[in-house]
Structures are given as C-alpha cells and as structure tokens.
Coordinates of C-alpha atoms in Angstrom, one line a residue:
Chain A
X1 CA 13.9 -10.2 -9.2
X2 CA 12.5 -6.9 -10.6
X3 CA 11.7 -4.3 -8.5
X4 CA 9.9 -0.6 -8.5
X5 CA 12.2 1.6 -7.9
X6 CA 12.2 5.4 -6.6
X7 CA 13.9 8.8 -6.7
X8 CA 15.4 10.7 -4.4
X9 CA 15.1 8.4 -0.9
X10 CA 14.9 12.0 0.6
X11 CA 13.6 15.3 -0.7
X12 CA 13.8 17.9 1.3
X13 CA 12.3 21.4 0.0
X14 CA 10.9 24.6 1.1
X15 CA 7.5 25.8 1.3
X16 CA 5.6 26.9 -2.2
X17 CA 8.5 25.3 -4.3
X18 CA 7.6 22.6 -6.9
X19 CA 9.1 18.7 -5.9
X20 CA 9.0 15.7 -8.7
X21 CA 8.9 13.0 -7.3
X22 CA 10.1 9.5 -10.2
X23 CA 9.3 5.9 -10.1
X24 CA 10.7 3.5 -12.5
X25 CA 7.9 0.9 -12.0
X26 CA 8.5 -3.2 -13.0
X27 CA 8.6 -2.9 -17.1
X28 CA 5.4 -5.5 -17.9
X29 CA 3.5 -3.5 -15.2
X30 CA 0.5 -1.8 -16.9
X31 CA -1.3 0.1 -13.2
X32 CA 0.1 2.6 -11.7
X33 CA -0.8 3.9 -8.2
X34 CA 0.4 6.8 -6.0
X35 CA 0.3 6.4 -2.6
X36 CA 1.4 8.6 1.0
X37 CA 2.1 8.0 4.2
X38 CA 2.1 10.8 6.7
X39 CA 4.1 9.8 9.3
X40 CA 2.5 7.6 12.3
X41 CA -0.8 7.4 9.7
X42 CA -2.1 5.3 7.8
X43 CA -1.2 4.8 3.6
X44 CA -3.7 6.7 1.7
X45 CA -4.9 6.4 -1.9
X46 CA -3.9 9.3 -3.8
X47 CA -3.9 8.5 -7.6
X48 CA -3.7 5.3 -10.5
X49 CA -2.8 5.7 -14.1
X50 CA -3.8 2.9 -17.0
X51 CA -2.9 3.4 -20.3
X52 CA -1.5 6.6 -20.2
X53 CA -4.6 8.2 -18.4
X54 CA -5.6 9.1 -15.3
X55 CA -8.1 5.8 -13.9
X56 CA -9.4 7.4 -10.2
X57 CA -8.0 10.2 -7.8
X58 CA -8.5 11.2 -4.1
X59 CA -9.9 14.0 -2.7
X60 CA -6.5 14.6 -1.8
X61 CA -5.4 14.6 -5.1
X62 CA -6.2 18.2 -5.9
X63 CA -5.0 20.7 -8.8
X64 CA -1.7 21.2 -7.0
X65 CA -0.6 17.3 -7.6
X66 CA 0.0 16.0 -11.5
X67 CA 0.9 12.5 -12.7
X68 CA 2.9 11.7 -16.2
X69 CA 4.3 9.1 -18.1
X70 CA 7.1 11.4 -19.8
X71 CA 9.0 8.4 -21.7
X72 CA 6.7 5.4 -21.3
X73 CA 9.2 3.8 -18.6
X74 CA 9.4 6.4 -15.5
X75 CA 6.3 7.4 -13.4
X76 CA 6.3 11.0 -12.1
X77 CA 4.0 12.7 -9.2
X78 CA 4.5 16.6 -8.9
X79 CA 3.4 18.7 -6.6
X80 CA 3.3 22.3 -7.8
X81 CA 3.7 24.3 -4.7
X82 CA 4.2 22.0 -1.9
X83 CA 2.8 22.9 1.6
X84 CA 4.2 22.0 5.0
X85 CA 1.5 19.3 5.4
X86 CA 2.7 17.7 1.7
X87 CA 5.3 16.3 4.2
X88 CA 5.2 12.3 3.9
X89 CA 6.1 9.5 2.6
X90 CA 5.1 8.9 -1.0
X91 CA 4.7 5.2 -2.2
X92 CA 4.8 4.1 -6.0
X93 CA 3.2 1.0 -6.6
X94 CA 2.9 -0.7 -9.9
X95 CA 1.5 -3.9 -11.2
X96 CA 0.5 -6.5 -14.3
X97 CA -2.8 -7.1 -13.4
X98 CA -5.2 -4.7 -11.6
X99 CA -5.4 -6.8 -8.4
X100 CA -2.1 -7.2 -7.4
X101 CA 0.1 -3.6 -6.2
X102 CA 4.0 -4.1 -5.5
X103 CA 5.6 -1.0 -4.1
X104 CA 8.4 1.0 -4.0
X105 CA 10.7 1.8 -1.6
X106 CA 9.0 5.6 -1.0
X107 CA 10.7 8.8 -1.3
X108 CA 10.0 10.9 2.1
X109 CA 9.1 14.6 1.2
X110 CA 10.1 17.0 3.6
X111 CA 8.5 20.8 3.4
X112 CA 10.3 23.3 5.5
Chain B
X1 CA -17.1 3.8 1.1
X2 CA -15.0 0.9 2.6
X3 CA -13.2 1.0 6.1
X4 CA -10.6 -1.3 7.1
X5 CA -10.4 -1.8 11.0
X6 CA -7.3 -2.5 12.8
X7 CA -7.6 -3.5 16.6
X8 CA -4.8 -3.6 18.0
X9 CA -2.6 -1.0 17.7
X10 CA 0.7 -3.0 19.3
X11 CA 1.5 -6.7 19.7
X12 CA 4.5 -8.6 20.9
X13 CA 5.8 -12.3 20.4
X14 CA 8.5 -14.0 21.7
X15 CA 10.6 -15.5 18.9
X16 CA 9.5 -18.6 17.2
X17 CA 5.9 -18.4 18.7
X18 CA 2.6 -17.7 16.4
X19 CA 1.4 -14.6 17.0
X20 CA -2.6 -13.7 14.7
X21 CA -3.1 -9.9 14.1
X22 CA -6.7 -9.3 13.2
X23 CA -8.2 -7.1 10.6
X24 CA -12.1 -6.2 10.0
X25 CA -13.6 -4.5 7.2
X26 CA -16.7 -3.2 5.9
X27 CA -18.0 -3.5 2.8
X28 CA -21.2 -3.9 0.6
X29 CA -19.4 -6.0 -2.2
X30 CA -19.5 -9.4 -2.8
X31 CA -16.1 -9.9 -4.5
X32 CA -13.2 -8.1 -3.8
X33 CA -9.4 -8.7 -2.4
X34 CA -7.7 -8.4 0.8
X35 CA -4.4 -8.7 1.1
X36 CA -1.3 -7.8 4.6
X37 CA 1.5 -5.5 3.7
X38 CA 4.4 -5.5 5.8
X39 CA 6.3 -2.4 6.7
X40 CA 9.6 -2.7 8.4
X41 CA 11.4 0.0 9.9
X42 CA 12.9 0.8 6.3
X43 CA 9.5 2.2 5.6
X44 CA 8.9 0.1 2.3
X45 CA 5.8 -2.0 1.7
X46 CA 6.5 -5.5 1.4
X47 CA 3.1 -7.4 0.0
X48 CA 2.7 -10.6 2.2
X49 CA -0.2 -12.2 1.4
X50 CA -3.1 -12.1 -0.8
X51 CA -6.8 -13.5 -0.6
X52 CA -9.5 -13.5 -3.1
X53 CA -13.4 -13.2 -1.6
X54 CA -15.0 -16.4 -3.8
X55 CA -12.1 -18.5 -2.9
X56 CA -13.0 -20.3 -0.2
X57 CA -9.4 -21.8 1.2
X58 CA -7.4 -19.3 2.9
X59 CA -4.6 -18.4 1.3
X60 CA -0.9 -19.4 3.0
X61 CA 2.6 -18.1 2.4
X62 CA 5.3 -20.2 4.0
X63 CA 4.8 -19.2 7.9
X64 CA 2.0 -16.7 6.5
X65 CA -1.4 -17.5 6.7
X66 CA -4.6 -16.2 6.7
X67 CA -8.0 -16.8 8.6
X68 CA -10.8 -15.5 6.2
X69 CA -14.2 -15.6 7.6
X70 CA -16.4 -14.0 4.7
X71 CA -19.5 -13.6 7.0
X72 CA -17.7 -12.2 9.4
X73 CA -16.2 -9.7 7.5
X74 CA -12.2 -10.5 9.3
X75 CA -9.4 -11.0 7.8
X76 CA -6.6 -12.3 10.6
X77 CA -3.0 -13.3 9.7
X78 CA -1.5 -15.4 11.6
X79 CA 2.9 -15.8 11.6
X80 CA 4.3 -18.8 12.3
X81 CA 7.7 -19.7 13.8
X82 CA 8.0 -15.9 14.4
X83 CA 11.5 -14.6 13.4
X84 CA 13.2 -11.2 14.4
X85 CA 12.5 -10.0 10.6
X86 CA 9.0 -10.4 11.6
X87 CA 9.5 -6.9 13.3
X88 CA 7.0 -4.9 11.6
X89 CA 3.9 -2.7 10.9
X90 CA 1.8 -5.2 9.2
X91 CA -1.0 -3.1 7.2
X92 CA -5.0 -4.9 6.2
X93 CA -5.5 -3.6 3.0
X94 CA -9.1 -4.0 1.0
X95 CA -9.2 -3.8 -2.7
X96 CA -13.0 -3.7 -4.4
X97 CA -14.2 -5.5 -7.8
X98 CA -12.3 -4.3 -10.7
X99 CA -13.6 -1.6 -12.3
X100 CA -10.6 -0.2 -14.0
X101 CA -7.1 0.0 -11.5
X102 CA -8.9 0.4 -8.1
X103 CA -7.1 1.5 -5.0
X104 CA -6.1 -0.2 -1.8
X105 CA -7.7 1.0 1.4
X106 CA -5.8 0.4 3.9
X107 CA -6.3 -0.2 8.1
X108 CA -4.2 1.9 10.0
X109 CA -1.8 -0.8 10.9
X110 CA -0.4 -3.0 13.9
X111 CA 3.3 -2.4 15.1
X112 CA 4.7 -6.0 15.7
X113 CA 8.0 -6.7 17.8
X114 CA 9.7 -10.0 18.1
X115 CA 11.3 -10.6 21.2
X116 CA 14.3 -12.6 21.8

C-alpha cells in the first residue's frame, strides 16, 4: 500500500539557518497539507496547496515559511531562518479528495 | 472558529477490555467531518476512523467505532478487544464544509496505555 513519505526523520540545525523540509506525497493525491507538532501539544494547521497554489495558511504560517511543488511529485516546506521555537514535529499529509488527510511519518526539526 | 475538546488527558485499559475516549467540538456548521487519528509512540499519524455529519449511522472500523451524537456535538470512540498496539495518543480532529482543501483542527489528544 502507498504511503506519504518524508525527509530527513531528523533535522537538526542552528538558529537563523534555512531547513527544507520534503514530502513525497501518495502520486493520485491532489491536497496537500502542512502540519506541526510542538512537542507535548497539540497538531496545528499550518498550510494546504491544490493545484499548484497555495488554498489557506495559519497565522503561523508567516513570511519566514514557503511551500513548493519543484517537480510535480515532491512537496517541500522551508523555513528561511529557523528560530528556536520552529522546533517540532512537522507532518505532511496528502490526499485524493479534500476530506480525507493521510500523513506522513514527520520529520522532527530541531533549532539549536 | 472551531475548537475541538479533549477531556481526558490519560486513560488506561487492561488488555482486551473496551475502553470510549470522548471528544466535543464546537461548531456553527451543519455539515462537516470528524475523524480519530492515532499516534503511537513513533510519532506518526495513523487515520482511524472517519464520520461524515448527514450520515446518521456511526461509522465502525473493525474494533473501532464511533458514538456520534450530532446534537450533542461529541464525537466518542470506543476500542474494542483492546490490544497492546492500542497504546496510543488518539487525536479528535474536526474538518469543516469544503470550501477548497480545508484543514483539520485538532483536540489536544488523550494518551492511551494498554495494560497487560
């Protein structure tokens, strides 16, 4: 069975540096969510892409976070210059229809 | 804005009992989707169980099924026949009417341990 995969497991990077996080989401999946975990807290929304486009963001989502589609198959979240409170799990999640969200195994982000 | 509510933040159950975890949520909608995701200590987000507001029978999936009460606005699951992999953070999630690829919101979870 397919699944949404995602790259590195671990990241570990300094403060102010730039991290990309991949996903390889499920290939008939058309939405696209990006989700994070701080740890002990609950999963919050941060971003979903249809069709190539940005569909809704968070308040969290702000100008330092970006979302591409480089080569129509992998999913990428950046974060330009990552904070120690960036620190978190970060959850791609994919699906065929809009009301269904399989996710991937995380990557955890850690800031030093 | 919608709020998913999670009571109880720990629950036990010795193994191969039913054990119900409850969920709440507020919202002004009249159709939207609920679903549990299970996190086990791997820390990946396993989807459980889905329910769709205008359906009236609750959804089941194997030993997982739900108890929707509309009114009441609570979502419980309920595990059957509870197995050691049951070990888990189960998360209530709430997902509104489509308008476009709409985000879960999520409760802030309840840690489940199966006992031997």
């Amino acid at each position: 069975e397919p699944e949404v995969t995602q790259t590195p497991s671990h990241q570990v990077t300094q403060m102010g540096q730039e991290v990309i996080l991949r996903c390889v989401p499920i290939s008939n999946h058309l939405y696209f969510y990006w989700y994070r975990q701080i740890l002990g807290q609950k999963v919050e929304f941060l971003v979903s892409f249809y069709n190539n486009e940005i569909s809704e963001k968070s308040e969290i989502f702000d100008d330092q976070f970006s979302v591409e589609r480089p080569d129509g198959s992998n999913f990428t979240l950046k974060i330009r210059s990552t904070k120690l409170e960036d620190s978190a799990m970060y959850f791609c999640a994919g699906g065929g229809t809009p009301y269904e969200q399989y996710f991937g195994p995380g990557t955890r982000l850690t800031v030093t | 804005a919608q709020t998913v509510t999670q009571s109880q933040p720990e629950m036990s159950v010795q193994e191969a009992e039913t054990v119900t975890l409850s969920c709440t949520y507020d919202t002004s909608e009249n159709n939207y989707y609920l679903f549990w995701y299970k996190q086990p200590p791997s820390r990946q987000m396993i989807l459980v169980i889905r329910q769709e507001a205008y359906k009236q029978q609750n959804a089941t999936e194997n030993r997982f099924s739900v108890n929707f009460q509309k009114a009441a606005k609570s979502f419980s699951l309920k595990i059957s026949d509870s197995q050691l992999g049951d070990t888990a953070m189960y998360f209530c999630a709430f997902m509104k009417p489509l308008s476009g690829n709409t985000p879960l919101v999520f409760g802030k979870g309840t840690r489940l341990s199966v006992i031997a």
